XYZ file of C-alpha atoms in Angstrom:
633
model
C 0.000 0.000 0.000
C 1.357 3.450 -1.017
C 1.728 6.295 1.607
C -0.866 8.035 0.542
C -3.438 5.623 0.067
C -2.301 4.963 4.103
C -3.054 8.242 5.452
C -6.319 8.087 3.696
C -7.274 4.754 5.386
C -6.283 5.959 8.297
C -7.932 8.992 8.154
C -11.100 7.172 7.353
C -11.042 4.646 10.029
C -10.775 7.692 12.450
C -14.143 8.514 11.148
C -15.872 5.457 11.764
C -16.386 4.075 15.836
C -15.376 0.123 13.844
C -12.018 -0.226 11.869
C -12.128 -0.407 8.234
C -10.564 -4.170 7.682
C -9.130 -4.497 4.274
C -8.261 -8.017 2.767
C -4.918 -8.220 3.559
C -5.834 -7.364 7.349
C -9.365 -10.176 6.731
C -7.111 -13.052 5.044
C -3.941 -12.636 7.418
C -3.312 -16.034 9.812
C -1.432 -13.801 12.155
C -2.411 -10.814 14.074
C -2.281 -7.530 12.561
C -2.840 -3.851 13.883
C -1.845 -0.198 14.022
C -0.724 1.927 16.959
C -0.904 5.412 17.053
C 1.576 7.256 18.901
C -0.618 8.253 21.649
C -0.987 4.542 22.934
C -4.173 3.409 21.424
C -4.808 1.342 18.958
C -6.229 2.692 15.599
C -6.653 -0.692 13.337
C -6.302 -4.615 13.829
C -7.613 -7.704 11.719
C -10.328 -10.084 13.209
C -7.495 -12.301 14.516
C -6.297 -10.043 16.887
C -9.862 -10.414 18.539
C -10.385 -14.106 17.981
C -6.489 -14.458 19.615
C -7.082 -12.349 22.848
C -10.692 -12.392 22.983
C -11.721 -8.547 23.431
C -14.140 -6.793 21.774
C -13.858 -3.535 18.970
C -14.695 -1.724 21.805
C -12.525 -3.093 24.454
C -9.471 -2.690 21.986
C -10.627 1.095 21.215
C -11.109 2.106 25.162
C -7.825 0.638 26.562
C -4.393 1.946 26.182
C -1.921 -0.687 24.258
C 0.294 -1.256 26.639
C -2.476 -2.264 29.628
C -2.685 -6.103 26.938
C 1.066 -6.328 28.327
C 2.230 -8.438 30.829
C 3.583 -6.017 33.915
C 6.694 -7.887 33.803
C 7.419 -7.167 30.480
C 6.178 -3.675 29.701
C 9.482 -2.331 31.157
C 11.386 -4.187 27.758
C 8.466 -3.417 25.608
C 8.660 0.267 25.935
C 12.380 0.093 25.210
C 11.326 -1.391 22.079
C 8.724 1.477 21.667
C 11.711 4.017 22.074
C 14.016 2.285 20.042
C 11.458 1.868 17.420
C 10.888 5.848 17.254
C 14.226 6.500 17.126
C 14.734 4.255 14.649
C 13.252 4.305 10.641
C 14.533 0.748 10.720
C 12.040 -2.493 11.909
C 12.731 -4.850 14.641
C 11.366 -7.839 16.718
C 10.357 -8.584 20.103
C 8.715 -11.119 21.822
C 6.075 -10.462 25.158
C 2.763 -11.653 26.968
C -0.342 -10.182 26.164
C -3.399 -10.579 28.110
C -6.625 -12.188 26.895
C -10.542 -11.873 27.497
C -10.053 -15.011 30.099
C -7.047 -13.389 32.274
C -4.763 -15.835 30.441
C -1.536 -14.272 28.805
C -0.302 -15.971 25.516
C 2.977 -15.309 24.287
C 3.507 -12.793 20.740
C 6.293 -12.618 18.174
C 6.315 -9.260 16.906
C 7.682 -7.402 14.072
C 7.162 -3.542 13.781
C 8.386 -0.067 12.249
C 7.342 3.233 13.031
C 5.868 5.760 10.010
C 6.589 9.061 11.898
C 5.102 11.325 9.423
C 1.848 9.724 9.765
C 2.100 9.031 13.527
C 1.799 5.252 13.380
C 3.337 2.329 14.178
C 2.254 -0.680 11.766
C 3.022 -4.356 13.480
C 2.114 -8.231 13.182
C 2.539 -10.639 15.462
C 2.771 -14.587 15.532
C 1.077 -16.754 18.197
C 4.248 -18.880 19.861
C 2.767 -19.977 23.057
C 2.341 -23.693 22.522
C 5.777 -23.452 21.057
C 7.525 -21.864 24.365
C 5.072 -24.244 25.997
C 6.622 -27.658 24.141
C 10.108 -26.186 24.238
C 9.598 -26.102 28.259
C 8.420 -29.561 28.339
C 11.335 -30.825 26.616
C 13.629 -28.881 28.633
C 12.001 -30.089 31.942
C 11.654 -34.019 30.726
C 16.048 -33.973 29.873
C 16.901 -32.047 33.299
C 14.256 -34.826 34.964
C 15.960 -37.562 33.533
C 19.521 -35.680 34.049
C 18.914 -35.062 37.591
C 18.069 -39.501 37.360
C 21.450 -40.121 36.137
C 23.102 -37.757 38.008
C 21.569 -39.292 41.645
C 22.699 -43.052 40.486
C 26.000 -43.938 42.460
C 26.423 -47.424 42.476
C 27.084 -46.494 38.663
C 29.246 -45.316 36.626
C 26.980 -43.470 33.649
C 28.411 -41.090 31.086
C 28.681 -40.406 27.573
C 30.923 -40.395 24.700
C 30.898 -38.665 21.458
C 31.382 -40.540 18.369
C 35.237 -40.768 18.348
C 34.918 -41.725 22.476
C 35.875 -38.729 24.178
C 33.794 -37.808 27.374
C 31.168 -35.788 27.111
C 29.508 -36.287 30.367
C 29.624 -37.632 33.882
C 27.753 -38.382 36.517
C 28.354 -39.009 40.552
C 28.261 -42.543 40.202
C 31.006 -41.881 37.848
C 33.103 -39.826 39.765
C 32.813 -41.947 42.938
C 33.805 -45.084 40.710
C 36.605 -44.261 38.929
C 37.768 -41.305 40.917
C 37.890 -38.584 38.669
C 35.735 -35.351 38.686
C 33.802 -34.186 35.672
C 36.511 -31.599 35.343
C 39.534 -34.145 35.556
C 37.651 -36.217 32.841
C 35.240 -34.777 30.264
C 37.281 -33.973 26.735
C 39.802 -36.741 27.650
C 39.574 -39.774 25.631
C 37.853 -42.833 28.064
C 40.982 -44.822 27.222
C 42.697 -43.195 30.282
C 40.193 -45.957 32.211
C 42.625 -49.332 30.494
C 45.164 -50.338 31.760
C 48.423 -49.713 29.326
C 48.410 -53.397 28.098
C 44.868 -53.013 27.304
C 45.157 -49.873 25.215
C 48.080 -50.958 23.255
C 46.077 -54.035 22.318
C 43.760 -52.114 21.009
C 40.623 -53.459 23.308
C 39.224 -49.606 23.529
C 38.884 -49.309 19.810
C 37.568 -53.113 19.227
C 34.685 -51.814 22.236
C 33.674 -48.819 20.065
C 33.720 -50.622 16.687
C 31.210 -53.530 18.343
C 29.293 -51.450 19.853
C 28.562 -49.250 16.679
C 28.065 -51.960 14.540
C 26.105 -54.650 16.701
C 24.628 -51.903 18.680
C 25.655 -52.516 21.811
C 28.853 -54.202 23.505
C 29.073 -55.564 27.163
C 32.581 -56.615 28.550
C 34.392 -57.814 31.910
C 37.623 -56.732 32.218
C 40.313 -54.554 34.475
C 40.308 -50.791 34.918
C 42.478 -47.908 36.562
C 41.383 -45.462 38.756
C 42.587 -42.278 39.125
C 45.116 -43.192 42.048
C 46.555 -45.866 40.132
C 44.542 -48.893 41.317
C 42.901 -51.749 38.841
C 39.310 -52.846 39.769
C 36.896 -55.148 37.945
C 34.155 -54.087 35.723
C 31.008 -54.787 33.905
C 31.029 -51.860 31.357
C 28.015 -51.884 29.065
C 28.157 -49.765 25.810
C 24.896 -48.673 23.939
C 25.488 -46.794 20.414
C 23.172 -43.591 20.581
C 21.548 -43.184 16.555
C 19.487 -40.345 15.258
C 16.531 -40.823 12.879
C 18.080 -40.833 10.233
C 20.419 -43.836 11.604
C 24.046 -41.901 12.092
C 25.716 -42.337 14.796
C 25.501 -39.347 17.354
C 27.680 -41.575 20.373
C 27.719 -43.998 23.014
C 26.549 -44.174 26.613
C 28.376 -46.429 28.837
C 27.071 -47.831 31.777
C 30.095 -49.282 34.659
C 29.131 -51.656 37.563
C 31.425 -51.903 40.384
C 32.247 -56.179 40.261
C 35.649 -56.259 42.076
C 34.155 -57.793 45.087
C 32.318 -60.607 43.164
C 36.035 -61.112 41.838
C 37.544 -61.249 45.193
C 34.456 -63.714 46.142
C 35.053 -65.762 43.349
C 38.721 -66.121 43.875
C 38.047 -66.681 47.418
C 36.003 -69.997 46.727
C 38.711 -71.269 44.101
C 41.228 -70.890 46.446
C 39.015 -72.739 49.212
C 37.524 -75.557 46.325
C 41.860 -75.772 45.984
C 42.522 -76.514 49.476
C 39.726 -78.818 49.933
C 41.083 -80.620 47.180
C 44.755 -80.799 48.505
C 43.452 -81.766 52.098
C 41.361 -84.787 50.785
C 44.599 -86.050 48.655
C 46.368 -85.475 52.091
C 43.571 -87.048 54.439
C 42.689 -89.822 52.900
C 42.843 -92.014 56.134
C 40.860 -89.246 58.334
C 37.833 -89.910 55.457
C 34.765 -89.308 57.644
C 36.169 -86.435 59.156
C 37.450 -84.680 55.929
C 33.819 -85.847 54.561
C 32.005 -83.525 56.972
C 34.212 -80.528 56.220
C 33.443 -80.619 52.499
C 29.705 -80.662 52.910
C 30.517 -77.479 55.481
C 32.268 -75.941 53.183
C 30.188 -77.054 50.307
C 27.323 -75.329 52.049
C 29.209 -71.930 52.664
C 29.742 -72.149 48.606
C 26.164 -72.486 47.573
C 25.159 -70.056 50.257
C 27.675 -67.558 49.019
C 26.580 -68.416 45.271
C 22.838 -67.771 46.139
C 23.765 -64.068 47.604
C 25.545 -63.695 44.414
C 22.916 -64.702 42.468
C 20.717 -62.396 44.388
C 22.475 -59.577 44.045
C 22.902 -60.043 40.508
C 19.221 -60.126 39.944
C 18.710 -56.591 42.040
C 21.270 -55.387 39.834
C 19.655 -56.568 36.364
C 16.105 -55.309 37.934
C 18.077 -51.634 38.605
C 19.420 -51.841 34.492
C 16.097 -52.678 33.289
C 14.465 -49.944 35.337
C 17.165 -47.347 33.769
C 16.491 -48.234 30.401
C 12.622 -48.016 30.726
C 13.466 -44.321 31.488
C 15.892 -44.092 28.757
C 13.181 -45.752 26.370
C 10.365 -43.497 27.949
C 12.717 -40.639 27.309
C 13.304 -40.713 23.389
C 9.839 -41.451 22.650
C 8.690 -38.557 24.591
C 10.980 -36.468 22.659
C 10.405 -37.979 19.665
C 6.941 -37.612 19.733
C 7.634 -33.942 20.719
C 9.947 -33.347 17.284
C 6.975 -35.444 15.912
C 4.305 -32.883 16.811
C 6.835 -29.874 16.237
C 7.031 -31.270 12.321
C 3.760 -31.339 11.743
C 2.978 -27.976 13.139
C 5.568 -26.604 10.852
C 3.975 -28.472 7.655
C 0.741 -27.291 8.547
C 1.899 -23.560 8.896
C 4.096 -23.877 5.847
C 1.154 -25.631 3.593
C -1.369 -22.703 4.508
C 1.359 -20.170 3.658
C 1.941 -21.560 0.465
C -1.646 -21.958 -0.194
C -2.100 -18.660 0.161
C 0.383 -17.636 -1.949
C -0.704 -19.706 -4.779
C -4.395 -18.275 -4.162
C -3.558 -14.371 -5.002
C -2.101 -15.013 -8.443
C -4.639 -17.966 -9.616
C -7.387 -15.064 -8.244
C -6.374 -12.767 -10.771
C -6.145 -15.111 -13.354
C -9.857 -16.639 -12.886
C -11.406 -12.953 -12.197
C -9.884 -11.437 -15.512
C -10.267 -14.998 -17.802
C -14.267 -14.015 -17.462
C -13.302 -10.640 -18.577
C -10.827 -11.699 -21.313
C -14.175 -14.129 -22.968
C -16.125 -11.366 -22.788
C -13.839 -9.344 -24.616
C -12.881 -11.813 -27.031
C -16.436 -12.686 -27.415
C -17.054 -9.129 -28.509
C -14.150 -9.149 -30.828
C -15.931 -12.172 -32.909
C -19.315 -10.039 -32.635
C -17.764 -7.241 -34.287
C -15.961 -9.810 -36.987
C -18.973 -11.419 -37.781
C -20.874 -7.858 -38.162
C -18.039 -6.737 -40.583
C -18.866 -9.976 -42.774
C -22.105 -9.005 -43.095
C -22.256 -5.816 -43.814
C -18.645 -6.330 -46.145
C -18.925 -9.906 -48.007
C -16.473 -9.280 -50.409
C -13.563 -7.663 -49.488
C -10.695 -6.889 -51.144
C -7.700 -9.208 -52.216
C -5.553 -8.650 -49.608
C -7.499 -8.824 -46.951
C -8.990 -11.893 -48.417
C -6.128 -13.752 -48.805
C -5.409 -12.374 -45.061
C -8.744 -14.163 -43.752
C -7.836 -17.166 -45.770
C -4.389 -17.415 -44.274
C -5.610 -17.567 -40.768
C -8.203 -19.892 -41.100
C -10.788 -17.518 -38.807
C -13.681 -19.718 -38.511
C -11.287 -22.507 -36.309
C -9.519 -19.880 -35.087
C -13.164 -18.225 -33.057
C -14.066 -21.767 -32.542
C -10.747 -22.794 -30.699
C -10.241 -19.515 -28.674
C -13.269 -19.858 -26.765
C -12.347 -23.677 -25.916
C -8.866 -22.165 -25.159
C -10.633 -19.358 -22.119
C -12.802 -21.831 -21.394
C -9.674 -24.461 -20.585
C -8.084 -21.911 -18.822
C -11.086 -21.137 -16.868
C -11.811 -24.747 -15.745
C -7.747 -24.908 -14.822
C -7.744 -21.918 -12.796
C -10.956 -23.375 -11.291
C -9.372 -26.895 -10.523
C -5.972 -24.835 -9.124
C -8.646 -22.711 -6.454
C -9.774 -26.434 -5.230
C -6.706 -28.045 -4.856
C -5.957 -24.506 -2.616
C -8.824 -24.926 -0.370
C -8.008 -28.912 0.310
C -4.515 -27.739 1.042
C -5.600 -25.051 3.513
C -8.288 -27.296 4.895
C -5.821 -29.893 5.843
C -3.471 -27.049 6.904
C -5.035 -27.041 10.096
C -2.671 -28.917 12.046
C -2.050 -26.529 14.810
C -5.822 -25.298 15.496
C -6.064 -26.138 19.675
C -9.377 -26.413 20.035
C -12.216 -28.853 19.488
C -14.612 -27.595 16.065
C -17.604 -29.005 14.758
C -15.750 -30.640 11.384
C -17.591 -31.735 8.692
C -15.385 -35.664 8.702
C -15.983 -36.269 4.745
C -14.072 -32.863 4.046
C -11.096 -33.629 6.199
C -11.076 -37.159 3.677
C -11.444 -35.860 0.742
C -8.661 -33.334 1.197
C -6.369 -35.800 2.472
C -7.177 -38.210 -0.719
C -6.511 -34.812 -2.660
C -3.448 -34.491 -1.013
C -2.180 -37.979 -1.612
C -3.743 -38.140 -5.203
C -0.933 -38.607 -6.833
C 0.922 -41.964 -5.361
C -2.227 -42.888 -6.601
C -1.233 -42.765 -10.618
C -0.061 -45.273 -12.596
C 3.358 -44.818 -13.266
C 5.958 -47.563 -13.953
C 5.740 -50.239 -12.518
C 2.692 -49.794 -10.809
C -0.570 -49.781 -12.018
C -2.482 -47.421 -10.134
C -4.238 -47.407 -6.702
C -8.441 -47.019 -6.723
C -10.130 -45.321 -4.205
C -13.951 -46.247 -3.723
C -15.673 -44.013 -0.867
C -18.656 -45.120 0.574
C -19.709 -41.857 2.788
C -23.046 -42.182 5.247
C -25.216 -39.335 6.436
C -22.633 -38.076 8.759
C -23.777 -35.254 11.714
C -20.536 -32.583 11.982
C -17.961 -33.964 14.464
C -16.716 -32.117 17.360
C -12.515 -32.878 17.117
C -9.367 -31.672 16.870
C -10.060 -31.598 12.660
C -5.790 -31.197 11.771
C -4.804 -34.370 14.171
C -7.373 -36.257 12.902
C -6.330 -35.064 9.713
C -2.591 -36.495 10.411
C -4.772 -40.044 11.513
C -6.291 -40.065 7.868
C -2.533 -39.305 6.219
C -0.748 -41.758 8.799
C -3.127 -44.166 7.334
C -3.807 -43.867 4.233
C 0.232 -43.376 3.450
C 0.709 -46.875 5.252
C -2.103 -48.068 3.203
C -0.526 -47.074 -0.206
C 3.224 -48.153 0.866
C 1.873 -51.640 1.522
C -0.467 -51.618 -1.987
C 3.075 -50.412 -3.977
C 5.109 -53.349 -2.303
C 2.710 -55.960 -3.088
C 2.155 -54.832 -6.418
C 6.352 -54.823 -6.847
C 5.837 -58.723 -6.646
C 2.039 -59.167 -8.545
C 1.811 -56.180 -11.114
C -1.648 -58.324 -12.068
C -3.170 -57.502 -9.648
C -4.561 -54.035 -8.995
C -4.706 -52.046 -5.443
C -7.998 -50.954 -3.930
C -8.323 -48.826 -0.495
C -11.981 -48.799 0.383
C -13.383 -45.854 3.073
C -16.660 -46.031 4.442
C -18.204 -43.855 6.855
C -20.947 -44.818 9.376
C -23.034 -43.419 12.358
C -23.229 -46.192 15.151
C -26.196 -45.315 17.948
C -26.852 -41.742 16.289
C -23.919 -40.865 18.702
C -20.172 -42.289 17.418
C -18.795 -42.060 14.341
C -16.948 -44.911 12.337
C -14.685 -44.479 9.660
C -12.905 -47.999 7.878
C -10.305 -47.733 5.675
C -9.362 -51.187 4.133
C -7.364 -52.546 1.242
C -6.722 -55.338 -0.494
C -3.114 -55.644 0.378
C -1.184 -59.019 1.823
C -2.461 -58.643 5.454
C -0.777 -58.325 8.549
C -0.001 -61.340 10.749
C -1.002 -61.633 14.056
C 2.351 -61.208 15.640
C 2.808 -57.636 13.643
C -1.048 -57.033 14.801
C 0.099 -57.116 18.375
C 2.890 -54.376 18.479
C 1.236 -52.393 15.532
C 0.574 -49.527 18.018
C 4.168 -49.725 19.720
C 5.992 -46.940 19.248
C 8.493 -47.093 17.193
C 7.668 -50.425 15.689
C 7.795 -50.688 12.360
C 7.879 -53.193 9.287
C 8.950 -50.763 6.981
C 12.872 -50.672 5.604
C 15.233 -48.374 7.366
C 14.803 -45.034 5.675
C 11.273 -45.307 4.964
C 9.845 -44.948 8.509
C 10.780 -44.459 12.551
C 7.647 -46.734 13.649
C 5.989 -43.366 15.377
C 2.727 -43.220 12.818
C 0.548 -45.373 14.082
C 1.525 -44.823 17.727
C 0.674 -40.749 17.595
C -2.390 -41.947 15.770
C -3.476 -44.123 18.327
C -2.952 -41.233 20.861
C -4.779 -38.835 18.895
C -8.061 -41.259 18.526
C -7.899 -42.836 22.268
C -6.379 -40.186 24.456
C -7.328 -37.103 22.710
C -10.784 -37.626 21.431
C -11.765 -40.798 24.077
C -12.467 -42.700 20.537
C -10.959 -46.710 20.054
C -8.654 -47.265 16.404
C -8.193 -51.039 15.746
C -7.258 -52.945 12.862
C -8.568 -55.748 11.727
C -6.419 -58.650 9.089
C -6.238 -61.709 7.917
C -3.085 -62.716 6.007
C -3.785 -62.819 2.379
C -7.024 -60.717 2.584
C -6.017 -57.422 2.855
C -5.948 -54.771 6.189
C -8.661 -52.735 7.757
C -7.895 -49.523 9.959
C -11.674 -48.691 11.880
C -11.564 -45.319 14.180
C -14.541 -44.865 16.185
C -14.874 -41.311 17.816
C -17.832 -39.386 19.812
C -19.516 -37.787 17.662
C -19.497 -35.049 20.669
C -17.214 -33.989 23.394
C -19.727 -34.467 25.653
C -20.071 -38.151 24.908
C -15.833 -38.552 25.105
C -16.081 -40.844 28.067
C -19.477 -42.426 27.336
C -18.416 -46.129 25.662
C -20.070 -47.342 21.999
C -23.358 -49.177 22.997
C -22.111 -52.062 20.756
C -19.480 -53.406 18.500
C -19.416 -52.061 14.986
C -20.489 -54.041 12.340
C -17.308 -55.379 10.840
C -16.439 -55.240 7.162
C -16.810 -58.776 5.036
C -12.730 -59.405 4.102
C -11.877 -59.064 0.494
C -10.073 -61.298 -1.073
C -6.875 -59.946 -3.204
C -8.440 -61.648 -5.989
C -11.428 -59.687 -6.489
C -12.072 -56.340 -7.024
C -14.484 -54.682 -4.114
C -18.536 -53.870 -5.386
C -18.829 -50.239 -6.106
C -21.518 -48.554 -3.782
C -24.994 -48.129 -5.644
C -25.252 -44.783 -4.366
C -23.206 -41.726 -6.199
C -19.712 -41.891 -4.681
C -16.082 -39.936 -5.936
C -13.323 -42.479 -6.805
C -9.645 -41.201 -6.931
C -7.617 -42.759 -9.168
């Protein structure tokens, strides 16, 4: 917007008691406003309301910097200054409060006009991200503060080449060193110098990276000097992607089991010697072996005990450890999909501007051409026989096909930039991955847009022939959910549902792949939705873990095993719902989710088992509904 055509909106909305939205202020996903220079605000967009909750005339009345939290109007007002000393923009982040007494954190980006006495700023919601990032923090100091309170352990970490990266008390109590002694040496400085010139450190590292783990017993030095026995355990640490980030190593204390163990060789020796030498005192060297035998096995059974309290103390450590990474896996998870859905709106509405123009001026540009032809065909009339030239002209153009053609050519375009406009909408309908709160969704528009979405692993292309999708949609009420998770259920699904069709039809290009979704209403109050194909099946032993997290079938590269896992806490834990899946081997898969149709009716239990879909055999293609129904191809 030019300058002037600013002052004049701005002198116009001072005329009115509502502000004068334009589009870009209407179509904006973040908050937009204006700020005049006496504190008040002057202009916002209708997210700025729906985000804090006031009304026009709460946002009018109040002074700007009364929304700010009082903790942080002291730094906000040195932004203020800064900003009117400056032509230049800059960000900030603050709290600002809300309708309910809540504060939500704001992202904001602003630059003074001083001529016109404004300050023009938007701002981005980031409170569930501040929110997630303290979560994260607080779950690794939790499980920091865990390792850090272990002593009868030694637990620390290596980077990739085995230097020490971290230590913990057990640690330091163990081997004698303090984090400061220790961390950036190499953890070779624990072997003795035989050991290390043998090359057992580097042998540890390379099994331990390539088996994935590598447990030893062996000798160690402590800091003073003195060797001790050890049960070292090494774990390689992987990312996602499968590259080696490190190792954690976990040491256990075993000298005294040693010393035990040497103690009752040395005594099974002397009982041996003494019953060589005693042979004539028989019945009294017969009792002292069954003593002594005794003191053995009672020795071995405290051994044996205190092995198994040990083993019960590693397995409880690496529940955490487990418990950990799929906590903040599930967080990245969750992070991802937040950014997709933010970055598929944006570039929906980029692609919407420019394909408006271009279906607003096509009707124009028929119009025009259509009057063009009018006039044409007038001049034929009224001139039948023109001259040579311009004969010959006519004749060289051919301008009967060419009026004929040019009107299928707009109306092409028209039906194009029509088709473009749809695909927009799906893609900003399924966008919605970071709404938090419950809507009343229409369920059949969240499909469809994820079928749109996916439409095209569902060409033939080579080596595959294609993937049919029959729909068989019921008279569905609108759903109360969380429309962009249950969005990601749909996609988790359906993508799982495709990957399995392409594989089979790798090995049987005869035979071609069919995903089937039907839609029900069970009791007038839950909703079912099946999605089934007629894929190879999934054997009971898969069917168990399906819902594990990060359990997967799928070739390293192609998935982390977290799909079905977040989908399963989306259905049951966020919507009170059930998602099971029912298969036979060699008759294809079936995914059913059964949600309230309600939140009210979230922890009220389906009256009654849904009627199950008949298997279909790989062999024959599924009955199309009588009813109208889409099919994507």
């Amino acid at each position: 917007m030019h300058i002037e055509t600013q002052t004049a909106a701005v002198k116009a909305t001072a005329s009115f008691d509502q502000p004068l939205l334009d589009p870009f202020f209407t179509l904006s996903l973040d908050l937009l406003c204006v700020v005049g220079f006496d504190g008040y605000f002057k202009r916002w967009n209708p997210v700025c309301e729906k985000t804090l909750g006031f009304t026009a005339a709460e946002l009018l009345a109040t002074p700007a910097m009364q929304f700010v939290h009082p903790s942080d109007r002291a730094l906000t007002k040195a932004y203020i200054q800064q900003l009117l000393l400056s032509a230049e923009p800059i960000c900030f982040e603050n709290r600002c409060l809300c309708q309910d007494g809540s504060y939500r954190w704001l992202s904001w980006k602003a630059q003074a006009l001083p001529g016109q006495k404004l300050i023009y700023a938007t701002a981005h919601d980031i409170t569930e991200r501040r929110r997630s990032a303290k979560q994260l923090r607080s779950s690794e100091e939790r499980f920091q503060l865990l390792v850090e309170s272990v002593k009868d352990y030694a637990i620390y970490m290596l980077d990739s080449d085995g230097v020490v990266i971290s230590w913990n008390t057990g640690a330091e109590r163990i081997k004698g060193y303090s984090a400061e002694e220790v961390i950036g040496r190499h953890f070779s400085c624990f072997y003795p110098p035989e050991q290390v010139q043998e090359g057992k450190p580097a042998w540890e590292l390379q099994q331990a990276a390539t088996l994935g783990q590598c447990e030893v017993e062996g000798e160690r030095v402590r800091r003073d000097g003195s060797r001790f026995w050890v049960n070292a355990l090494m774990i390689a640490l992987r990312d996602n992607h499968g590259q080696l980030q490190g190792f954690a190593k976990v040491t256990r204390d075993i000298t005294e089991r040693k010393q035990t163990e040497s103690i009752l060789q040395r005594a099974f020796d002397q009982l041996e010697k003494r019953v060589h030498e005693r042979t004539s005192e028989l019945s009294q060297a017969n009792f002292m072996l069954k003593q002594e035998i005794a003191e053995r096995e009672q020795m071995e059974a405290a051994l044996r005990q205190s092995e198994a309290q040990l083993k019960q103390q590693a397995q409880q450590l690496e529940s955490t450890l487990h418990e950990l990474q799929r906590t903040q896996s599930q967080l990245v998870q969750s992070e991802k999909m937040s950014s997709l859905g933010q970055l598929v709106a944006g570039v929906a509405h980029e692609i919407n501007n420019p394909v408006s123009f271009i279906y607003g001026n096509v009707r124009y540009a028929d119009e025009y051409v259509q009057t063009v032809l009018d006039l044409l065909t007038l001049y034929q009339q009224q001139c039948p026989d023109p001259v040579g030239e311009l004969q010959a002209a006519l004749e060289g153009i051919d301008l009967e096909f060419l009026a004929t053609d040019l009107q299928k050519l707009l109306q092409s375009m028209k039906v194009g930039a029509e088709r473009i406009r749809e695909i927009v909408l799906s893609l900003r309908n399924f966008s919605r991955l970071d709404e938090a709160e419950m809507k009343a969704v229409d369920i059949h528009e969240g499909l469809d847009n994820t079928l749109l979405i996916l439409k095209n692993r569902l060409k033939a292309h080579a080596g595959h022939p294609g993937i049919t999708v029959l729909p068989e949609y019921g008279d569905l009420p609108l759903v109360e959910c969380y429309a962009g998770q249950l969005n990601q259920v749909f996609m988790n699904i359906l993508s799982n549902a495709i990957d399995v069709l392409e594989d089979s039809q790798d090995q049987s290009a005869e035979q071609p792949g069919v995903i089937h979704v039907c839609t029900t209403v069970q009791a007038d109050q839950w909703v079912v939705i099946r999605i089934a194909d007629n894929g190879p099946g999934i054997s009971e032993t898969v069917q168990r873990r399906l819902f594990d997290p990060f359990f997967t079938t799928k070739p390293v590269g192609r998935g982390v095993g977290l799909g079905l896992s977040i989908s399963y806490q989306i259905v049951v834990e966020k919507h009170g719902g059930r998602l099971k899946c029912h298969s036979i081997p060699g008759q294809g898969t079936e995914f059913v989710i059964e949600i309230p149709s309600s939140a009210a009716l979230r922890s009220i239990p389906p009256l009654a088992e849904p009627v199950q879909l008949q298997p279909r055999s790989r062999d024959k293609q599924p009955a199309l509904n009588p009813l109208p129904s889409k099919q994507y191809v």
